[in-house]
């Protein structure tokens, strides 16, 4: 049970990190466009 919970939390963290990277990339693209 604990392992499963941990795995789920890990994937949530990965998604969070991924979305943060995506936002950063989009912001950088925006500044380049300007």
Short mmCIF file of C-alpha atoms in Angstrom, two decimals:
data_model
loop_
_atom_site.label_atom_id
_atom_site.label_comp_id
_atom_site.label_asym_id
_atom_site.label_seq_id
_atom_site.Cartn_x
_atom_site.Cartn_y
_atom_site.Cartn_z
CA UNK A 1 0.00 0.00 0.00
CA UNK A 2 2.73 2.46 0.95
CA UNK A 3 4.75 1.74 -2.18
CA UNK A 4 1.75 2.36 -4.39
CA UNK A 5 1.06 5.64 -2.62
CA UNK A 6 4.69 6.63 -3.05
CA UNK A 7 4.68 5.75 -6.74
CA UNK A 8 1.55 7.84 -7.26
CA UNK A 9 3.11 10.81 -5.49
CA UNK A 10 6.24 10.40 -7.60
CA UNK A 11 4.28 10.53 -10.85
CA UNK A 12 2.46 13.62 -9.58
CA UNK A 13 5.80 15.29 -8.90
CA UNK A 14 7.03 14.31 -12.37
CA UNK A 15 3.93 15.82 -13.97
CA UNK A 16 4.41 18.98 -11.92
CA UNK A 17 8.05 19.29 -12.97
CA UNK A 18 7.11 18.61 -16.60
CA UNK A 19 4.39 21.28 -16.62
CA UNK A 20 6.80 23.75 -15.00
CA UNK A 21 9.32 23.08 -17.79
CA UNK A 22 6.61 23.49 -20.43
CA UNK A 23 5.56 26.87 -18.98
CA UNK A 24 9.18 28.02 -18.84
CA UNK A 25 9.72 26.99 -22.47
CA UNK A 26 6.58 28.81 -23.58
CA UNK A 27 7.63 31.95 -21.73
CA UNK A 28 11.07 31.80 -23.37
CA UNK A 29 9.46 31.37 -26.78
CA UNK A 30 7.28 34.40 -26.01
CA UNK A 31 10.27 36.61 -25.22
CA UNK A 32 12.01 35.42 -28.39
CA UNK A 33 8.90 36.29 -30.41
CA UNK A 34 8.88 39.81 -29.00
#
